[in-house]
Each structure stands twice: as C-alpha cells, then as structure tokens.
mmCIF file with all atom_site columns, C-alpha atoms in Angstrom:
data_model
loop_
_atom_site.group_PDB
_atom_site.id
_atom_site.type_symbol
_atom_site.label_atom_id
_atom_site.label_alt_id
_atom_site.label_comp_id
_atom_site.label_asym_id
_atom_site.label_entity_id
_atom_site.label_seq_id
_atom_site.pdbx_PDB_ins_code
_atom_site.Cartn_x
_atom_site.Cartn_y
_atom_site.Cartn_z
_atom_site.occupancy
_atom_site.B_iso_or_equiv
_atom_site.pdbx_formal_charge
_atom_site.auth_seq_id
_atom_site.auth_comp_id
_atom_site.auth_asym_id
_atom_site.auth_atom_id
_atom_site.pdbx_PDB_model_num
ATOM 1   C CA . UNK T 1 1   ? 4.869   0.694   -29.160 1.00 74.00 ? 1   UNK T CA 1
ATOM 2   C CA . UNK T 1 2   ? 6.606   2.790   -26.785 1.00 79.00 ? 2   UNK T CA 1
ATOM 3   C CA . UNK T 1 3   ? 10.105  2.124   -28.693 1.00 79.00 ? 3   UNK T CA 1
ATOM 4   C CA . UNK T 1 4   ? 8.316   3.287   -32.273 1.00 82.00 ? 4   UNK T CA 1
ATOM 5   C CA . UNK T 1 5   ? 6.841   6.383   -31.108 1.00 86.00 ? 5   UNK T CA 1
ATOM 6   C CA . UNK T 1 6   ? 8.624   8.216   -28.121 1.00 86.00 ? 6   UNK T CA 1
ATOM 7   C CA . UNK T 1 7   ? 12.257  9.505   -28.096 1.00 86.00 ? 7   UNK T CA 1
ATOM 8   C CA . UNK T 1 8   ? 12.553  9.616   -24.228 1.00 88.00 ? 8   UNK T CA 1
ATOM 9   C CA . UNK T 1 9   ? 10.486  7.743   -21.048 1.00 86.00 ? 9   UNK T CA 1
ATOM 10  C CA . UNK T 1 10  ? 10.282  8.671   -17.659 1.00 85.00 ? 10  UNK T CA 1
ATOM 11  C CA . UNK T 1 11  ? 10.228  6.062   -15.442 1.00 81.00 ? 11  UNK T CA 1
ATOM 12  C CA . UNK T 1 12  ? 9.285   5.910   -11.917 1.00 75.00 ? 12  UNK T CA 1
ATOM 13  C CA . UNK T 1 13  ? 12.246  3.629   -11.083 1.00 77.00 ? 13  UNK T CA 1
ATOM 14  C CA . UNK T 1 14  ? 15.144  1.696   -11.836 1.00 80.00 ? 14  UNK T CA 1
ATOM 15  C CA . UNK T 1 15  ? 13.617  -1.574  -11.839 1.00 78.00 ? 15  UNK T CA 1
ATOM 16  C CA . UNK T 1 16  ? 10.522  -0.089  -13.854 1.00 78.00 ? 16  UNK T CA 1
ATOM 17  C CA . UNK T 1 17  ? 13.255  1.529   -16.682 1.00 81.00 ? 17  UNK T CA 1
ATOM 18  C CA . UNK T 1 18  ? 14.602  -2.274  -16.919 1.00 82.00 ? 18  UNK T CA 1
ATOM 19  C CA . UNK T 1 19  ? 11.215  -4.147  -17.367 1.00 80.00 ? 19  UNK T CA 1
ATOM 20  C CA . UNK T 1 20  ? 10.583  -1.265  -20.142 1.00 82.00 ? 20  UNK T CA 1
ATOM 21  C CA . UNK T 1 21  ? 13.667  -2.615  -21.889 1.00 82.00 ? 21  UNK T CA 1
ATOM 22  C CA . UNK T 1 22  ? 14.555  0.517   -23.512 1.00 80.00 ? 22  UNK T CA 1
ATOM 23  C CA . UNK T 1 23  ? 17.973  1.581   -22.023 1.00 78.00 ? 23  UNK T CA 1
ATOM 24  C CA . UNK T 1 24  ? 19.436  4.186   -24.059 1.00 82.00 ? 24  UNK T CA 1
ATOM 25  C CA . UNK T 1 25  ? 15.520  5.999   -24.062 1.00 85.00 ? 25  UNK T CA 1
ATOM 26  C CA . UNK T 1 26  ? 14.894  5.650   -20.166 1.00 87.00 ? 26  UNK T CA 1
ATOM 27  C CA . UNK T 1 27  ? 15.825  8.389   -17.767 1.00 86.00 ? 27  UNK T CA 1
ATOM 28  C CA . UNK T 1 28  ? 14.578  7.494   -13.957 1.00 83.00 ? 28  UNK T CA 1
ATOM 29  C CA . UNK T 1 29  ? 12.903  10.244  -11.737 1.00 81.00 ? 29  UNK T CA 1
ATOM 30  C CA . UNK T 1 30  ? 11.373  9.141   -8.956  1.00 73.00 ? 30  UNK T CA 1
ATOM 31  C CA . UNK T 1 31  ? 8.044   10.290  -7.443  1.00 66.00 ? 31  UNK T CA 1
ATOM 32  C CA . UNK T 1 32  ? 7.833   13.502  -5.080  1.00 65.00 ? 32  UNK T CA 1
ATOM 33  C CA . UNK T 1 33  ? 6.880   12.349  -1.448  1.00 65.00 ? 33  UNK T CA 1
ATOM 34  C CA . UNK T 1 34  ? 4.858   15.164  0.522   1.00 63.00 ? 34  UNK T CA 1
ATOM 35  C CA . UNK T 1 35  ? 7.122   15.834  3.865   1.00 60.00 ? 35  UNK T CA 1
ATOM 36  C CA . UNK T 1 36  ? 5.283   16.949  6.492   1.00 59.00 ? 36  UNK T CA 1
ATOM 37  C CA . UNK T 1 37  ? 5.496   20.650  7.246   1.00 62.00 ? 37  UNK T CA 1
ATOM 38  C CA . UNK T 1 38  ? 6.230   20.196  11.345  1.00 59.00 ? 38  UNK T CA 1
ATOM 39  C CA . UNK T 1 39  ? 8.691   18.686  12.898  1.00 55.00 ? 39  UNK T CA 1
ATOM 40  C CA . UNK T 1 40  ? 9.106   15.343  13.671  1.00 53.00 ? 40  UNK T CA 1
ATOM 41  C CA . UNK T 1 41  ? 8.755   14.311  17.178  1.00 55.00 ? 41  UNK T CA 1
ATOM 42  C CA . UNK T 1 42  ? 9.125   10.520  18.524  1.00 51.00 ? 42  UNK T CA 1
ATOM 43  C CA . UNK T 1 43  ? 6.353   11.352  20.580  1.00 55.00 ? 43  UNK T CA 1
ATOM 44  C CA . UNK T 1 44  ? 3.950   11.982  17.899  1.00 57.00 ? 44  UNK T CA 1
ATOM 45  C CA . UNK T 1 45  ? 3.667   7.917   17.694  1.00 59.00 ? 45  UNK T CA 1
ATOM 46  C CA . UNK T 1 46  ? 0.581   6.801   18.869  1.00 65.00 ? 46  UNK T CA 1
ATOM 47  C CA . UNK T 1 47  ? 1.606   3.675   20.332  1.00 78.00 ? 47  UNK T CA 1
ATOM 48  C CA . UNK T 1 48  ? 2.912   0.845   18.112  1.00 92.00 ? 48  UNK T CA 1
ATOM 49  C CA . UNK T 1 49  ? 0.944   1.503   14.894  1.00 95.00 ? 49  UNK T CA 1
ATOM 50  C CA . UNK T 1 50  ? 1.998   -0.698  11.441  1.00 96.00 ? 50  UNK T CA 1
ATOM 51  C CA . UNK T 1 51  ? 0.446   1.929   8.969   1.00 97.00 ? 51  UNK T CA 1
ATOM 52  C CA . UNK T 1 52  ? -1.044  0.387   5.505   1.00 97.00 ? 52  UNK T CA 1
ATOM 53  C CA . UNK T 1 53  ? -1.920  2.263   2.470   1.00 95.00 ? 53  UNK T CA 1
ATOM 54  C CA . UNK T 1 54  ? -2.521  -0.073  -0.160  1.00 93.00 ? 54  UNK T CA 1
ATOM 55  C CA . UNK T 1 55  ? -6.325  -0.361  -0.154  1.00 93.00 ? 55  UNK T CA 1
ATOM 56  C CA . UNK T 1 56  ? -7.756  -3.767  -0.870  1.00 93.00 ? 56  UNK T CA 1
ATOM 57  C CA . UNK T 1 57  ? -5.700  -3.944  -3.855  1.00 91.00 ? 57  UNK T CA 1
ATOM 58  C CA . UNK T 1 58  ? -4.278  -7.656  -4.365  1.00 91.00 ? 58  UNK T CA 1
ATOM 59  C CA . UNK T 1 59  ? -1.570  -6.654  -5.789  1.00 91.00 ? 59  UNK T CA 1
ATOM 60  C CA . UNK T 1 60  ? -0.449  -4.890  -2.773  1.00 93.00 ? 60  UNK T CA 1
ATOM 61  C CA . UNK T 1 61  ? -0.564  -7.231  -0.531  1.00 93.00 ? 61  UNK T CA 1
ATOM 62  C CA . UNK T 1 62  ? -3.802  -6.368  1.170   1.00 96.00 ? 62  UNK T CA 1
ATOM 63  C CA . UNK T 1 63  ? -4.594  -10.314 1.742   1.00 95.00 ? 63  UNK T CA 1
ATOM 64  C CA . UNK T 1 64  ? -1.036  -11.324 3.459   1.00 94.00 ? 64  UNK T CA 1
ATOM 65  C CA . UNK T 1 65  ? -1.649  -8.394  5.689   1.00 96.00 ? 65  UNK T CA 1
ATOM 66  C CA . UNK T 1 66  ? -4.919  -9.526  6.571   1.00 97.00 ? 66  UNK T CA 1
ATOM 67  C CA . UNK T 1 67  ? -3.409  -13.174 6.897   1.00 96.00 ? 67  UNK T CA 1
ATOM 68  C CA . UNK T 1 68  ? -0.811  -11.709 9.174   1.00 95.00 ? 68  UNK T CA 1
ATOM 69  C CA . UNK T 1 69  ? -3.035  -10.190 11.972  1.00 96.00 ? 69  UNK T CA 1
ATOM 70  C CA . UNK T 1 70  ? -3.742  -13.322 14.527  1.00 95.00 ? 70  UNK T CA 1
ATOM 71  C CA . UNK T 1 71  ? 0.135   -13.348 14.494  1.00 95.00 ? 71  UNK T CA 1
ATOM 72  C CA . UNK T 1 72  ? 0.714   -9.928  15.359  1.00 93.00 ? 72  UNK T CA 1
ATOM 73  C CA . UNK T 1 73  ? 1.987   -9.039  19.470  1.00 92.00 ? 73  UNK T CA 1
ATOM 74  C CA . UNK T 1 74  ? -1.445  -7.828  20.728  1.00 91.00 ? 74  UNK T CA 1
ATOM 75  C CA . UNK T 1 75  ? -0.259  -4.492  21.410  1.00 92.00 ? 75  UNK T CA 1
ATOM 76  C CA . UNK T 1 76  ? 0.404   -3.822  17.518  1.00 94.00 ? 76  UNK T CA 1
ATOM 77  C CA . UNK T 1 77  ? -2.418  -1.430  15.842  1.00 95.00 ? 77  UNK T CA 1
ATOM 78  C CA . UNK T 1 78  ? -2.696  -1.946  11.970  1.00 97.00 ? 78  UNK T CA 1
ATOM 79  C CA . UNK T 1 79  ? -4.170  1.052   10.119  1.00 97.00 ? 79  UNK T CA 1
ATOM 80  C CA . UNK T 1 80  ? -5.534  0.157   6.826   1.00 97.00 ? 80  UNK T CA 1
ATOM 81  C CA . UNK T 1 81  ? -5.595  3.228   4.487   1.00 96.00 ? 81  UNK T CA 1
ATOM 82  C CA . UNK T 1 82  ? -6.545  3.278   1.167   1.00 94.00 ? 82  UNK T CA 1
ATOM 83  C CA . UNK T 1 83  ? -10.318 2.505   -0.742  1.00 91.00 ? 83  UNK T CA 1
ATOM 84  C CA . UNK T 1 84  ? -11.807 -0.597  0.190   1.00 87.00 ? 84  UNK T CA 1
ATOM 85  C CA . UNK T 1 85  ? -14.918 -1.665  -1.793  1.00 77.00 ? 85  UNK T CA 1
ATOM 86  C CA . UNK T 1 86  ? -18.431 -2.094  -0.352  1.00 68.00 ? 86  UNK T CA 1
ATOM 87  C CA . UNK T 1 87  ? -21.037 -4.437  -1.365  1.00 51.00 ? 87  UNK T CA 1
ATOM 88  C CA . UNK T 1 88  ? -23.981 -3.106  0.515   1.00 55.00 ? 88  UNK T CA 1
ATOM 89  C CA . UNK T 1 89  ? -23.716 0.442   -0.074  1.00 56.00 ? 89  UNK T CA 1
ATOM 90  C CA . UNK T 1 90  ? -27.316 1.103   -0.780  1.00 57.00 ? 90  UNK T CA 1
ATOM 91  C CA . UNK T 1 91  ? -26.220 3.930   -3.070  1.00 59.00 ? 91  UNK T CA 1
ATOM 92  C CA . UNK T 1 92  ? -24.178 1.708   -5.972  1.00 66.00 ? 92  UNK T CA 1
ATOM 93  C CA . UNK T 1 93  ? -26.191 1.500   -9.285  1.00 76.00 ? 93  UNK T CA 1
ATOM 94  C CA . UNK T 1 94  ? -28.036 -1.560  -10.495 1.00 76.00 ? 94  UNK T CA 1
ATOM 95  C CA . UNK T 1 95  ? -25.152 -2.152  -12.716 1.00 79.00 ? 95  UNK T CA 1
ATOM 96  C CA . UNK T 1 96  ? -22.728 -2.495  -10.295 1.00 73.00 ? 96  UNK T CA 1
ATOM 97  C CA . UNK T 1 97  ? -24.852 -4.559  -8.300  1.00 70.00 ? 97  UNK T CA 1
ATOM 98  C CA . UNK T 1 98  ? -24.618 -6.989  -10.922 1.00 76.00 ? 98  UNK T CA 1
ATOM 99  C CA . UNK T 1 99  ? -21.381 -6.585  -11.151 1.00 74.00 ? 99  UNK T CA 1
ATOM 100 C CA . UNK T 1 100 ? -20.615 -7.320  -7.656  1.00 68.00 ? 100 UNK T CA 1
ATOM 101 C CA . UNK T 1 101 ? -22.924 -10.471 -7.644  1.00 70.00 ? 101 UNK T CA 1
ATOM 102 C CA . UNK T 1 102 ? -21.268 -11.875 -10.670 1.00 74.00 ? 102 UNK T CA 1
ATOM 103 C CA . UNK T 1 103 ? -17.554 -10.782 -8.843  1.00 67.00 ? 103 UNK T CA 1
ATOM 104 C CA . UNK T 1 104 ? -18.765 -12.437 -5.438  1.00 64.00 ? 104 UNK T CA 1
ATOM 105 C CA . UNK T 1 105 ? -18.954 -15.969 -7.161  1.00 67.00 ? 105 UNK T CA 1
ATOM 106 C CA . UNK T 1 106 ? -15.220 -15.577 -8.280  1.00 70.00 ? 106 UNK T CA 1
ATOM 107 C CA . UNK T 1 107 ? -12.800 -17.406 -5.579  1.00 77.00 ? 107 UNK T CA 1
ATOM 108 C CA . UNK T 1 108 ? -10.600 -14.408 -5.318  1.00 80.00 ? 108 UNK T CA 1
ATOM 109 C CA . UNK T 1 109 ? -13.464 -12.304 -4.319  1.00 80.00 ? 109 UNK T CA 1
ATOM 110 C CA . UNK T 1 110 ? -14.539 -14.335 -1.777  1.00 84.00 ? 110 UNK T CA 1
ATOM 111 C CA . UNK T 1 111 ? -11.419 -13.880 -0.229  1.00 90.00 ? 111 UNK T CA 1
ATOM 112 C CA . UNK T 1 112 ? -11.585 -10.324 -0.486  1.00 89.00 ? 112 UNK T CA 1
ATOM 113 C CA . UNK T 1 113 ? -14.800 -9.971  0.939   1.00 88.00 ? 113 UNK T CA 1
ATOM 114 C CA . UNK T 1 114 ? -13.506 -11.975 3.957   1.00 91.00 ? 114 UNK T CA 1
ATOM 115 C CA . UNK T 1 115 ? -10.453 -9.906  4.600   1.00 95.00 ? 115 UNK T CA 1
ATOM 116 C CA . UNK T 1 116 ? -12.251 -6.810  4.378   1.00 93.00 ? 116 UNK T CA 1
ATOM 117 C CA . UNK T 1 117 ? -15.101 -8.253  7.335   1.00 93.00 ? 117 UNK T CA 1
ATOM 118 C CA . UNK T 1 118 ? -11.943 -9.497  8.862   1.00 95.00 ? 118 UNK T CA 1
ATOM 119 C CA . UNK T 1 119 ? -10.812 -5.645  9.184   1.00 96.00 ? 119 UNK T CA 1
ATOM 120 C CA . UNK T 1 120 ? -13.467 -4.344  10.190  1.00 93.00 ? 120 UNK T CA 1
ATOM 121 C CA . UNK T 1 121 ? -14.096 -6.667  13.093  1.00 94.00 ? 121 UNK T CA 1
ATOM 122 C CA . UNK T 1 122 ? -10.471 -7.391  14.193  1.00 96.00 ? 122 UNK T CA 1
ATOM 123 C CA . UNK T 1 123 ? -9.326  -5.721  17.636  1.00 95.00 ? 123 UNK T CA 1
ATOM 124 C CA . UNK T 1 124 ? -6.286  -4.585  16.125  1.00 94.00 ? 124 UNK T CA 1
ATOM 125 C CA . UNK T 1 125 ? -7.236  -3.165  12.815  1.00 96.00 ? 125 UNK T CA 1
ATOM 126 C CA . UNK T 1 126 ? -8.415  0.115   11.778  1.00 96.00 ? 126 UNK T CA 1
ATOM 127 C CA . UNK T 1 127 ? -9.737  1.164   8.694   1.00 95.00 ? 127 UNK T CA 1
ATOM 128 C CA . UNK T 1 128 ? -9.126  4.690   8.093   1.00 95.00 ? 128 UNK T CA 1
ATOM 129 C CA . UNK T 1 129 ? -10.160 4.686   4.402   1.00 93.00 ? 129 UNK T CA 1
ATOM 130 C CA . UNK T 1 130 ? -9.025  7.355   1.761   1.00 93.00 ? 130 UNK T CA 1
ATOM 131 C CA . UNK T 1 131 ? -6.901  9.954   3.210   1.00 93.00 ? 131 UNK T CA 1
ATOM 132 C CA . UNK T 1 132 ? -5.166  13.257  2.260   1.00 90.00 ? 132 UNK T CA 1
ATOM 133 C CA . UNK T 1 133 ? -3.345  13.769  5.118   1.00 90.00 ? 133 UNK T CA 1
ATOM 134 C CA . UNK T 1 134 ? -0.924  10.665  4.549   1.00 90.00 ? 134 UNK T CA 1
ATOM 135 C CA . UNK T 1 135 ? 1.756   12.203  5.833   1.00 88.00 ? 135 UNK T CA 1
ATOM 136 C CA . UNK T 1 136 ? 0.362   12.880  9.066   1.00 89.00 ? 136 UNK T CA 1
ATOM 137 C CA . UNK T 1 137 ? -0.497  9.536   9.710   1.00 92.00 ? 137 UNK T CA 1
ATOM 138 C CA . UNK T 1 138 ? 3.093   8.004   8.870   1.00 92.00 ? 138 UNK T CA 1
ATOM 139 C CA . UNK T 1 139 ? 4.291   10.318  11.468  1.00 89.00 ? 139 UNK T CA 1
ATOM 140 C CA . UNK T 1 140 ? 1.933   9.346   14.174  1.00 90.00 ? 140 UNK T CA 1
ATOM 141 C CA . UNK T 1 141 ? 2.984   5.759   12.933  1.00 93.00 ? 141 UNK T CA 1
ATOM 142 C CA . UNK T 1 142 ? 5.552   3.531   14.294  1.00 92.00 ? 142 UNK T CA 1
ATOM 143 C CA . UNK T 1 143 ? 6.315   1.666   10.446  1.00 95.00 ? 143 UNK T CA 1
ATOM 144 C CA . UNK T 1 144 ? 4.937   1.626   7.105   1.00 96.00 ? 144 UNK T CA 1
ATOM 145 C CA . UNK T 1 145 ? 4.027   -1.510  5.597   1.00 97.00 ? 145 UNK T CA 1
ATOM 146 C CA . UNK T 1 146 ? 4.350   -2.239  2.170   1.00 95.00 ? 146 UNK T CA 1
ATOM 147 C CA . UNK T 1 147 ? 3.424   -5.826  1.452   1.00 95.00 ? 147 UNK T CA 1
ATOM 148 C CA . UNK T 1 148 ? 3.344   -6.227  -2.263  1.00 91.00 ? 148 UNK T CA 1
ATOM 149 C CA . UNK T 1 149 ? 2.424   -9.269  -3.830  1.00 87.00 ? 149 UNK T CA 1
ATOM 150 C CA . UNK T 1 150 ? 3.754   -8.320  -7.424  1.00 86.00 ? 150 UNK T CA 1
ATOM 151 C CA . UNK T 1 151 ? 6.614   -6.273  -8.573  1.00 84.00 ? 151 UNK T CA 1
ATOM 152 C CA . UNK T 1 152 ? 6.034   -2.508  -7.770  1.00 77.00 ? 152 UNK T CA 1
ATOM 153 C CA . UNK T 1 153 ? 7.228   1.389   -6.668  1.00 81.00 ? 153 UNK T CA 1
ATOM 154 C CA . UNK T 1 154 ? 5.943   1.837   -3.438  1.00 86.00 ? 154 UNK T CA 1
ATOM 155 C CA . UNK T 1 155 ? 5.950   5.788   -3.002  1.00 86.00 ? 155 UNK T CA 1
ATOM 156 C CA . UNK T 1 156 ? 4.606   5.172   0.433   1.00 90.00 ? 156 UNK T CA 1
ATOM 157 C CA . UNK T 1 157 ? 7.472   3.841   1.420   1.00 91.00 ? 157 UNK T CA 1
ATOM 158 C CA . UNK T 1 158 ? 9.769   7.383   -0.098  1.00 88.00 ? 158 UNK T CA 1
ATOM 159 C CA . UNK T 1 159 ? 7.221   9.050   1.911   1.00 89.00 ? 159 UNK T CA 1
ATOM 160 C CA . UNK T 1 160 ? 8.104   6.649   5.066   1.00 91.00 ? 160 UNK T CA 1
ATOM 161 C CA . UNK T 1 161 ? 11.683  7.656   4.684   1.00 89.00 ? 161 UNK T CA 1
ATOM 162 C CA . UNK T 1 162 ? 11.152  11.641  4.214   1.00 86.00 ? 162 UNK T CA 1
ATOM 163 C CA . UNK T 1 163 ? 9.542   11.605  6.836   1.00 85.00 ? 163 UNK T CA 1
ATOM 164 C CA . UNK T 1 164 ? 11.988  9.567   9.142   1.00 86.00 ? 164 UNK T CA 1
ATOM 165 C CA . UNK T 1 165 ? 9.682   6.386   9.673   1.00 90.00 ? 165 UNK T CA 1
ATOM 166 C CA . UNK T 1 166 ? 11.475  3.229   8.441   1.00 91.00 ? 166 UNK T CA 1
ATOM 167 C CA . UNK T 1 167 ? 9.176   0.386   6.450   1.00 94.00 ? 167 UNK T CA 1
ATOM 168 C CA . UNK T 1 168 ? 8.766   -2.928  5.768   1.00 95.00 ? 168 UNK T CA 1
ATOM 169 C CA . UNK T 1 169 ? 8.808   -4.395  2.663   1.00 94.00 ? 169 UNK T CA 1
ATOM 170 C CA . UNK T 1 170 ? 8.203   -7.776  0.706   1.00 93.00 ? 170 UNK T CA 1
ATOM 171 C CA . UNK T 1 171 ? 11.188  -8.909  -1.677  1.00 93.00 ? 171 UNK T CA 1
ATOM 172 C CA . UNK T 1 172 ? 9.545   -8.838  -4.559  1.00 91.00 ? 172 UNK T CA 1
ATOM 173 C CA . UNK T 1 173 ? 11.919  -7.072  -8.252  1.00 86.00 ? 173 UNK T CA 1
ATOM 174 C CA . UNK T 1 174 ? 12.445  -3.483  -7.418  1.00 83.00 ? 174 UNK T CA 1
ATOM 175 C CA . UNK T 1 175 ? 12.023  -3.350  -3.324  1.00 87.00 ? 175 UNK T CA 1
ATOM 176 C CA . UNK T 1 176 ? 15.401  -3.305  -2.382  1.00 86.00 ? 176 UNK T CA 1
ATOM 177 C CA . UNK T 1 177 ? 16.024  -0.329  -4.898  1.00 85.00 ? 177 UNK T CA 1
ATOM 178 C CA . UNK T 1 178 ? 14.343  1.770   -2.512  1.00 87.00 ? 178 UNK T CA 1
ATOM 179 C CA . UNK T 1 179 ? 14.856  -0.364  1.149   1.00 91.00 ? 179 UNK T CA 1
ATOM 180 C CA . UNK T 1 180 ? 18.300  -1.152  2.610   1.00 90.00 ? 180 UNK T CA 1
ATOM 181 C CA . UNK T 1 181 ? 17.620  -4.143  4.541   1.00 91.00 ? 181 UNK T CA 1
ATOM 182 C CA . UNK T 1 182 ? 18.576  -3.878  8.017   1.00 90.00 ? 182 UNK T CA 1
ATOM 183 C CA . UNK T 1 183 ? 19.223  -0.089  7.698   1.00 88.00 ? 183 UNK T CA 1
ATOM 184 C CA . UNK T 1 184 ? 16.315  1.649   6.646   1.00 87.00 ? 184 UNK T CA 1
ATOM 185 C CA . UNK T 1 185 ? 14.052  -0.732  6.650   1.00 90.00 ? 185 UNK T CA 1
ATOM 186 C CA . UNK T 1 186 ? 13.361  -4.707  6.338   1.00 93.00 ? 186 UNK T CA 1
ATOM 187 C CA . UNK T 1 187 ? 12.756  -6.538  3.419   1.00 94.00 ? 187 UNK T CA 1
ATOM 188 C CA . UNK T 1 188 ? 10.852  -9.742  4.420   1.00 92.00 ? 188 UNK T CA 1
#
C-alpha cells in the first residue's frame, strides 16, 4: 500500500527504511531526544540505578528484565518506567473486567501478571510508572536498559546518549544501528 500511494516515507531508522523495502522512497530521520536543560553531573547518580522504560510491553523485553532480577549484584536498583496494567483497579469498567478475566486465562498473561507482582515486591525494583520527566531520571541513572524482545528503535536509548548515560541493549535487527558495542554501550 505504502509503495501505491506515497511518493516519500519517513522512517525512524535505518533498519526500519530496510524492512519497508522501499529504497529509492525512504529518507531516515531519527526521533528528537529531550536533553536535559542542566548540566550533567556524575554526582547526580543515585547509586547504581539500571533505568527501564518499556512498560510491561512484551515486546520490550519487560519479562527478561523481570527474569533477570535474582541475578542482579544486590546493590543494583532497577527502575521500571513506563504503564503497567492493573487488574484490581476498582475503577476499570465492566467491560474491561471481562476483558481481563478472559486475558488472565491466556499463558502469556499469566506471566505478565507474575512479573508485574514480582516488581512490585522485589527489594530491588521500583516502579515509577508513567513519567514526563524522563530525562531527569536517565540522569540520576547509572544505565538505560533496553531489553527488546523483537526488532525495534529504542529512542530511550538516543535519549541515554544525549544525555551522556551509556545503555544496554539486546541484539536484536536494528540495535547496533544506534549502540557501538563496547563504546557506547553493550549489546548483549
């Protein structure tokens, strides 16, 4: 569809223009990342803080993050940013209710629901929720995490590096346009 009807795409990156398959239509632009408006002082860290902003999305690795936290040094601090979903909000219609009954007898589910009890009872993680003031918090942070599952731009990660925090991502198609292994970051 895209080929019939547009003369030009934008794409968000280099690996994104190449799964679109449109070469000679494809110009890349990658996002904006918000840079924080103070300097940036090694002792805003907080202590050594792996910062998350991914939500509870699968696709983002939210459940090998979770798997990862009885193997992290026990002075690590994961913040999990992002929206994470909640069952027993008394305030979600009837309708989603249903929905979330019908969800919670799907396997994958289940194993969201876990990991998100996991984080919220685990001595080392934090749930911090939705946030505007992302860039604050990768400043106070030690690394950004970006654990993708799938092939995907991580803008957190541009917003790691403008704002002179390295990150840590998975090799998955399209990570190591934005990560130099070894240099800026890792790719694991």
């Amino acid at each position: 569809q895209i080929a019939l009807y547009a003369d030009h795409v934008i794409a968000i990156s280099k690996d994104n223009a190449a799964r679109l398959g449109l070469i000679d239509k494809v110009s890349v632009v990658y996002n904006f990342s918000e840079v924080n408006e103070n300097p940036i002082n090694v002792r805003d860290v907080v202590g050594k803080v792996v910062l998350y902003v991914g939500g509870d999305s699968i696709i983002k690795g939210f459940l090998t993050l979770v798997d990862s936290l009885p193997y992290l040094d026990e002075d690590i601090e994961v913040w999990f940013c992002g929206y994470y979903r909640d069952n027993n909000k008394s305030s979600i219609s009837m309708l989603e209710k249903l929905k979330n009954t019908i969800r919670g007898l799907m396997p994958m589910h289940k194993k969201l629901l876990r990991a998100r009890n996991i984080i919220l009872t685990h001595p080392r993680a934090k749930v911090l929720g939705l946030r505007n003031d992302v860039s604050v918090l990768i400043t106070k942070s030690t690394v950004l995490v970006s654990p993708f599952a799938i092939e995907h731009f991580s803008r957190p990660v541009v917003e790691a590096f403008s704002n002179a925090r390295c990150a840590i991502g998975t090799d998955v198609v399209g990570m190591d346009e934005i990560i130099d292994n070894e240099v800026n970051g890792l790719i694991v």
